[in-house]
Short mmCIF file of C-alpha atoms and ligand atoms in Angstrom, two decimals:
data_model
loop_
_atom_site.label_atom_id
_atom_site.label_comp_id
_atom_site.label_asym_id
_atom_site.label_seq_id
_atom_site.Cartn_x
_atom_site.Cartn_y
_atom_site.Cartn_z
CA UNK A 1 18.63 -41.65 24.15
CA UNK A 2 18.22 -41.61 27.39
CA UNK A 3 14.58 -42.43 28.97
CA UNK A 4 14.07 -39.39 30.28
CA UNK A 5 15.48 -37.31 26.70
CA UNK A 6 12.76 -39.91 24.99
CA UNK A 7 9.81 -38.92 27.15
CA UNK A 8 10.20 -35.04 26.69
CA UNK A 9 10.81 -35.83 22.88
CA UNK A 10 7.60 -37.60 22.66
CA UNK A 11 5.73 -34.81 24.69
CA UNK A 12 6.62 -32.23 22.71
CA UNK A 13 5.98 -34.11 19.71
CA UNK A 14 2.33 -34.88 20.72
CA UNK A 15 2.63 -31.15 21.76
CA UNK A 16 3.33 -29.83 17.99
CA UNK A 17 0.98 -31.98 16.10
CA UNK A 18 -1.97 -31.11 18.58
CA UNK A 19 -1.32 -27.56 17.29
CA UNK A 20 -1.85 -29.10 13.61
CA UNK A 21 -5.00 -28.84 11.58
CA UNK A 22 -4.36 -24.50 11.91
CA UNK A 23 -2.84 -22.06 9.65
CA UNK A 24 -3.25 -22.91 6.16
CA UNK A 25 -0.96 -25.21 4.65
CA UNK A 26 2.67 -25.34 5.43
CA UNK A 27 4.27 -26.17 8.61
CA UNK A 28 1.87 -26.05 11.87
CA UNK A 29 1.82 -22.83 14.36
CA UNK A 30 4.11 -24.72 17.05
CA UNK A 31 2.59 -24.39 20.99
CA UNK A 32 2.80 -21.63 22.16
CA UNK A 33 2.82 -19.55 19.00
CA UNK A 34 1.55 -16.45 18.50
CA UNK A 35 -2.19 -15.96 17.67
CA UNK A 36 -2.29 -13.19 14.71
CA UNK A 37 -5.97 -12.33 12.96
CA UNK A 38 -4.66 -10.02 10.11
CA UNK A 39 -7.64 -7.91 7.82
CA UNK A 40 -6.07 -7.27 4.45
CA UNK A 41 -7.76 -4.73 2.27
CA UNK A 42 -8.18 -6.34 -0.82
CA UNK A 43 -6.45 -7.72 -3.94
CA UNK A 44 -6.96 -4.18 -6.03
CA UNK A 45 -3.21 -4.15 -7.02
CA UNK A 46 0.55 -5.34 -7.35
CA UNK A 47 1.68 -3.66 -4.43
CA UNK A 48 -0.79 -5.21 -2.48
CA UNK A 49 -0.59 -8.86 -4.22
CA UNK A 50 3.43 -8.75 -2.40
CA UNK A 51 2.60 -7.19 0.50
CA UNK A 52 0.30 -10.24 0.99
CA UNK A 53 2.96 -12.39 0.58
CA UNK A 54 5.28 -10.83 2.76
CA UNK A 55 2.77 -10.50 5.41
CA UNK A 56 2.13 -13.94 5.30
CA UNK A 57 5.62 -15.26 4.89
CA UNK A 58 6.46 -13.20 7.55
CA UNK A 59 3.70 -14.19 10.03
CA UNK A 60 4.30 -17.83 9.46
CA UNK A 61 4.24 -21.13 11.29
CA UNK A 62 4.99 -22.65 13.57
CA UNK A 63 6.35 -19.21 15.59
CA UNK A 64 2.71 -17.34 14.14
CA UNK A 65 -0.86 -18.97 13.55
CA UNK A 66 -2.01 -16.28 10.85
CA UNK A 67 -5.40 -15.44 10.76
CA UNK A 68 -5.92 -14.21 7.36
CA UNK A 69 -8.60 -12.28 6.08
CA UNK A 70 -9.32 -10.25 2.43
CA UNK A 71 -12.25 -7.26 3.20
CA UNK A 72 -12.17 -6.79 -1.20
CA UNK A 73 -11.96 -3.16 -0.65
CA UNK A 74 -15.23 -2.81 1.78
CA UNK A 75 -14.33 -1.46 5.03
CA UNK A 76 -17.89 -3.72 6.37
CA UNK A 77 -16.27 -6.16 6.10
CA UNK A 78 -12.71 -5.53 7.67
CA UNK A 79 -15.02 -4.96 10.93
CA UNK A 80 -16.78 -8.35 10.83
CA UNK A 81 -12.92 -9.55 10.66
CA UNK A 82 -11.82 -7.53 13.33
CA UNK A 83 -15.11 -8.82 15.49
CA UNK A 84 -14.39 -11.86 14.21
CA UNK A 85 -10.39 -12.33 15.34
CA UNK A 86 -12.53 -10.39 18.76
CA UNK A 87 -14.41 -13.25 19.43
CA UNK A 88 -11.65 -15.98 19.07
CA UNK A 89 -9.69 -13.38 21.31
CA UNK A 90 -6.77 -13.90 18.66
CA UNK A 91 -3.12 -12.48 20.98
CA UNK A 92 -2.93 -9.33 17.82
CA UNK A 93 -4.69 -7.56 15.51
CA UNK A 94 -3.06 -6.86 12.61
CA UNK A 95 -5.11 -5.02 9.88
CA UNK A 96 -3.75 -2.04 6.96
CA UNK A 97 -7.28 -0.06 7.06
CA UNK A 98 -9.38 0.30 3.57
CA UNK A 99 -9.71 4.14 3.98
CA UNK A 100 -9.23 6.14 7.70
CA UNK A 101 -12.18 6.88 9.10
CA UNK A 102 -14.98 4.61 11.24
CA UNK A 103 -12.59 2.67 13.22
CA UNK A 104 -13.41 3.69 16.69
CA UNK A 105 -16.05 1.26 17.84
CA UNK A 106 -14.39 -1.63 16.25
CA UNK A 107 -11.28 -0.33 17.64
CA UNK A 108 -13.12 0.47 22.02
CA UNK A 109 -14.43 -3.54 21.02
CA UNK A 110 -10.77 -4.62 20.76
CA UNK A 111 -8.95 -2.55 23.42
CA UNK A 112 -11.54 -3.60 25.80
CA UNK A 113 -10.83 -7.15 25.23
CA UNK A 114 -7.21 -6.59 25.70
CA UNK A 115 -6.36 -7.38 22.00
CA UNK A 116 -3.36 -4.90 21.04
CA UNK A 117 -3.82 -3.82 17.52
CA UNK A 118 -1.20 -2.87 14.74
CA UNK A 119 -1.78 -0.96 12.19
CA UNK A 120 -0.25 -1.68 8.70
CA UNK A 121 0.69 0.75 5.98
CA UNK A 122 -2.69 2.80 6.24
CA UNK A 123 -3.63 4.73 8.75
CA UNK A 124 -6.83 5.46 10.71
CA UNK A 125 -8.03 8.84 12.23
CA UNK A 126 -8.75 8.38 15.26
CA UNK A 127 -9.52 10.90 18.39
CA UNK A 128 -7.80 8.22 20.77
CA UNK A 129 -4.34 6.85 20.09
CA UNK A 130 -4.31 4.57 22.60
CA UNK A 131 -6.99 2.84 19.86
CA UNK A 132 -3.54 0.74 18.16
CA UNK A 133 -0.15 0.35 19.99
CA UNK A 134 1.69 1.44 16.57
CA UNK A 135 1.48 1.58 12.83
CA UNK A 136 4.99 0.72 10.14
CA UNK A 137 3.77 1.97 6.64
CA UNK A 138 4.93 4.92 4.30
CA UNK A 139 4.74 8.81 4.28
CA UNK A 140 2.17 8.95 1.49
CA UNK A 141 1.90 12.95 1.46
CA UNK A 142 6.00 12.45 0.63
CA UNK A 143 5.17 10.22 -2.04
CA UNK A 144 2.83 13.11 -3.61
CA UNK A 145 5.87 15.96 -2.61
CA UNK A 146 8.20 13.46 -4.78
CA UNK A 147 5.56 13.02 -7.29
CA UNK A 148 5.60 16.52 -8.04
CA UNK A 149 9.40 17.22 -7.64
CA UNK A 150 10.23 15.16 -10.53
CA UNK A 151 7.29 16.60 -12.73
CA UNK A 152 9.06 20.46 -11.78
CA UNK A 153 12.69 18.53 -12.51
CA UNK A 154 11.19 17.09 -15.38
CA UNK A 155 9.30 20.49 -17.30
CA UNK A 156 12.67 22.78 -16.73
CA UNK A 157 12.94 25.69 -19.32
CA UNK A 158 9.21 24.68 -20.88
CA UNK A 159 6.38 27.35 -20.75
CA UNK A 160 2.97 27.11 -19.13
CA UNK A 161 0.56 26.32 -19.18
CA UNK A 162 1.16 22.28 -17.97
CA UNK A 163 -1.97 20.25 -17.32
CA UNK A 164 -2.49 17.70 -15.50
CA UNK A 165 -4.80 15.18 -14.69
CA UNK A 166 -5.22 12.89 -11.66
CA UNK A 167 -5.95 9.63 -10.81
CA UNK A 168 -6.93 9.70 -7.02
CA UNK A 169 -7.12 6.49 -5.53
CA UNK A 170 -9.78 4.70 -3.35
CA UNK A 171 -11.99 7.56 -1.57
CA UNK A 172 -11.33 8.36 1.62
CA UNK A 173 -8.13 5.56 1.59
CA UNK A 174 -4.77 7.27 3.82
CA UNK A 175 -3.01 7.01 0.47
CA UNK A 176 -5.54 8.97 -1.38
CA UNK A 177 -5.68 12.16 0.69
CA UNK A 178 -2.08 12.02 1.72
CA UNK A 179 -0.44 12.04 -1.81
CA UNK A 180 -3.46 13.96 -2.98
CA UNK A 181 -2.32 16.44 -0.64
CA UNK A 182 1.37 16.36 -0.95
CA UNK A 183 1.39 16.47 -4.84
CA UNK A 184 -0.61 19.83 -4.48
CA UNK A 185 1.45 21.32 -1.92
CA UNK A 186 5.04 21.15 -3.84
CA UNK A 187 2.71 21.76 -7.62
CA UNK A 188 0.86 24.67 -6.15
CA UNK A 189 3.87 26.62 -5.60
CA UNK A 190 4.64 26.67 -9.51
CA UNK A 191 1.87 28.71 -11.41
CA UNK A 192 2.66 26.45 -15.14
CA UNK A 193 0.35 23.88 -14.15
CA UNK A 194 -2.45 22.96 -13.48
CA UNK A 195 -4.78 20.16 -12.19
CA UNK A 196 -7.67 20.23 -14.35
CA UNK A 197 -9.62 16.95 -13.63
CA UNK A 198 -9.02 14.98 -10.48
CA UNK A 199 -11.04 11.58 -10.13
CA UNK A 200 -10.99 8.41 -8.23
CA UNK A 201 -9.77 4.78 -9.89
CA UNK A 202 -10.31 2.92 -6.66
CA UNK A 203 -6.40 1.97 -6.97
CA UNK A 204 -7.20 -0.82 -9.93
CA UNK A 205 -6.17 -1.10 -13.58
CA UNK A 206 -9.31 -1.65 -14.81
CA UNK A 207 -10.71 2.45 -12.84
CA UNK A 208 -7.80 3.38 -14.12
CA UNK A 209 -8.29 2.89 -17.89
CA UNK A 210 -11.99 3.68 -17.26
CA UNK A 211 -11.09 6.67 -15.84
CA UNK A 212 -8.81 7.51 -18.19
CA UNK A 213 -11.04 7.10 -21.34
CA UNK A 214 -13.28 10.22 -19.79
CA UNK A 215 -10.35 12.29 -18.77
CA UNK A 216 -9.52 12.16 -22.52
CA UNK A 217 -12.96 12.70 -24.18
CA UNK A 218 -13.83 15.49 -21.87
CA UNK A 219 -9.97 17.62 -22.48
CA UNK A 220 -9.91 16.37 -25.95
CA UNK A 221 -7.25 15.58 -28.19
CA UNK A 222 -4.31 17.31 -26.95
CA UNK A 223 -6.00 18.82 -23.94
CA UNK A 224 -3.97 17.16 -21.25
CA UNK A 225 -0.23 17.18 -20.85
CA UNK A 226 0.56 15.29 -17.79
CA UNK A 227 -1.17 12.14 -15.63
CA UNK A 228 -0.32 11.49 -12.02
CA UNK A 229 -1.65 8.11 -10.81
CA UNK A 230 -1.27 7.53 -7.18
CA UNK A 231 -0.93 4.09 -8.29
CA UNK A 232 1.35 2.15 -10.74
CA UNK A 233 -1.90 -0.56 -11.70
CA UNK A 234 -4.05 2.78 -12.41
CA UNK A 235 -1.45 4.66 -14.62
CA UNK A 236 -0.63 0.81 -16.38
CA UNK A 237 -4.44 1.11 -17.56
CA UNK A 238 -4.45 4.74 -18.28
CA UNK A 239 -1.64 3.87 -20.22
CA UNK A 240 -4.22 1.60 -22.63
CA UNK A 241 -6.21 4.00 -22.68
CA UNK A 242 -3.48 6.63 -23.59
CA UNK A 243 -2.82 4.47 -26.41
CA UNK A 244 -6.45 3.18 -28.25
CA UNK A 245 -6.99 6.99 -28.05
CA UNK A 246 -3.85 6.72 -30.61
CA UNK A 247 -1.51 8.96 -28.51
CA UNK A 248 1.86 7.80 -27.06
CA UNK A 249 2.12 7.45 -23.56
CA UNK A 250 5.29 8.64 -21.95
CA UNK A 251 5.95 11.35 -24.53
CA UNK A 252 2.42 13.36 -25.10
CA UNK A 253 1.33 12.28 -22.08
CA UNK A 254 4.16 12.05 -19.14
CA UNK A 255 3.01 9.76 -16.91
CA UNK A 256 4.68 9.74 -12.66
CA UNK A 257 2.88 7.22 -10.31
CA UNK A 258 3.53 5.53 -7.29
CA UNK A 259 4.39 2.40 -5.79
CA UNK A 260 7.32 0.87 -8.25
CA UNK A 261 5.70 -2.50 -9.36
CA UNK A 262 7.58 -5.14 -11.63
CA UNK A 263 4.51 -3.66 -14.13
CA UNK A 264 5.43 -0.19 -13.67
CA UNK A 265 9.24 -1.08 -14.61
CA UNK A 266 8.22 -3.20 -17.81
CA UNK A 267 6.11 0.12 -18.52
CA UNK A 268 9.11 2.29 -18.06
CA UNK A 269 11.68 -0.02 -20.08
CA UNK A 270 9.02 0.41 -23.18
CA UNK A 271 8.68 4.15 -22.21
CA UNK A 272 5.64 4.27 -21.91
CA UNK A 273 5.81 5.70 -18.06
CA UNK A 274 8.41 8.56 -17.16
CA UNK A 275 8.95 7.94 -13.61
CA UNK A 276 7.55 6.25 -10.39
CA UNK A 277 7.67 6.37 -6.94
CA UNK A 278 8.81 3.62 -4.59
CA UNK A 279 6.33 2.44 -1.93
CA UNK A 280 7.58 -0.58 -0.36
CA UNK A 281 5.33 -3.47 0.55
CA UNK A 282 7.66 -5.63 1.90
CA UNK A 283 6.36 -5.15 5.33
CA UNK A 284 6.03 -8.29 6.95
CA UNK A 285 9.74 -8.95 8.47
CA UNK A 286 9.03 -5.73 9.90
CA UNK A 287 5.06 -6.44 10.93
CA UNK A 288 6.25 -9.74 12.68
CA UNK A 289 8.97 -7.82 15.00
CA UNK A 290 6.46 -5.62 15.91
CA UNK A 291 4.07 -8.38 16.60
CA UNK A 292 6.21 -9.96 18.76
CA UNK A 293 6.88 -6.78 20.45
CA UNK A 294 3.56 -5.43 21.47
CA UNK A 295 2.64 -9.31 22.56
CA UNK A 296 5.55 -10.18 24.41
CA UNK A 297 4.59 -5.97 26.09
CA UNK A 298 7.64 -4.57 24.74
CA UNK A 299 7.50 -0.66 24.52
CA UNK A 300 7.11 -0.06 20.56
CA UNK A 301 7.64 2.91 18.37
CA UNK A 302 4.64 4.75 17.35
CA UNK A 303 5.34 4.88 13.73
CA UNK A 304 7.24 2.74 12.09
CA UNK A 305 8.31 4.19 8.17
CA UNK A 306 10.05 2.52 5.11
CA UNK A 307 12.52 3.60 2.86
CA UNK A 308 11.74 4.46 -0.16
CA UNK A 309 13.56 6.28 -3.88
CA UNK A 310 12.09 7.95 -7.13
CA UNK A 311 13.29 5.82 -10.24
CA UNK A 312 12.69 7.07 -14.19
CA UNK A 313 12.69 5.49 -17.40
CA UNK A 314 16.47 5.56 -18.20
CA UNK A 315 17.00 3.85 -15.24
CA UNK A 316 14.47 1.29 -15.26
CA UNK A 317 16.42 -1.63 -18.05
CA UNK A 318 18.98 -1.39 -14.88
CA UNK A 319 16.97 -2.21 -11.77
CA UNK A 320 14.36 -4.01 -13.24
CA UNK A 321 16.72 -7.64 -13.04
CA UNK A 322 17.16 -6.17 -8.57
CA UNK A 323 13.03 -5.73 -8.10
CA UNK A 324 11.88 -8.10 -5.48
CA UNK A 325 8.23 -7.21 -6.04
O1 GYE B 401 -0.16 2.02 -3.50
C1 GYE B 401 -1.98 0.90 -4.40
C2 GYE B 401 -2.72 -0.04 -2.97
O2 GYE B 401 -2.01 1.22 0.80
C3 GYE B 401 0.27 1.76 0.30
O3 GYE B 401 -3.17 0.66 -2.09
C4 GYE B 401 -1.26 1.09 -0.43
C5 GYE B 401 -1.82 1.16 -1.47
C6 GYE B 401 -1.03 1.42 -2.91
O4 GYE B 401 -3.73 -0.51 -3.43
O5 GYE B 401 -0.87 0.11 -4.97
#
């Protein structure tokens, strides 16, 4: 190595080392790394855990300097995190908004600071579309429609009335609003079905179980034919409640839910869950691409959608080893 090269290598090392100590473990963010503030909803479900892992893996050092914050399902925590990202002058903000409304003010603050915002997974309701650069996530209305279509198909030749209960996601969240909308749109076209009860189980197993217990009590034995749960975790909680009531989940009460997490495939394999509508949480790599683009000022699509399918009990055993979350 000649002298000049050695010097250049030494300068590079010092620059890289200088960025040490940041980021959570692993490699250090490199010189010129893109600093991203990411505000996550919480850790409410298996879906969310897989999503967090995917985001952390994709926005890793040395290319990125990730500042990750968990809001524990509270909007006030997310607003605080966003304000702290703005104060720190991060390059890009990415976040998964727990609910749809109430973001106008803080998003205007980010815009005034010249920090582009990428929405991941959940959408916001704002009148000014320029308040965020792009959105990456699923079509939740379509997921709701898929659940209803599966149910209608599975009920072929069956006489009505079919009494359905609905475990909704977090009140005011995009997936709860949209899944409910898509499900009702399709189910409403078949007069055999009635939604007898709807309540939020906040996307958690514990709440799903609790609310299902209340549904079973209120409707009495034999009063519920179908459960539609806005996510797999609530369905898994509800399965426990159904078994505790002496009923057979998947048989006495048919169950369809959304996400397609490992726990759902295990429940389907055991015959206790009838179908799951896939919602892909592994957004990290596509998010990293969008962050690179908005940071470089390159044009990005307004909306980037994730591809997903529908899986039934019959497919569960074969699919399980292929599942990545
Ligand atoms: O379905 C649920 C999670 O926003 C798509 O949030 C996400 C939803 C997911 O808690 O399990």
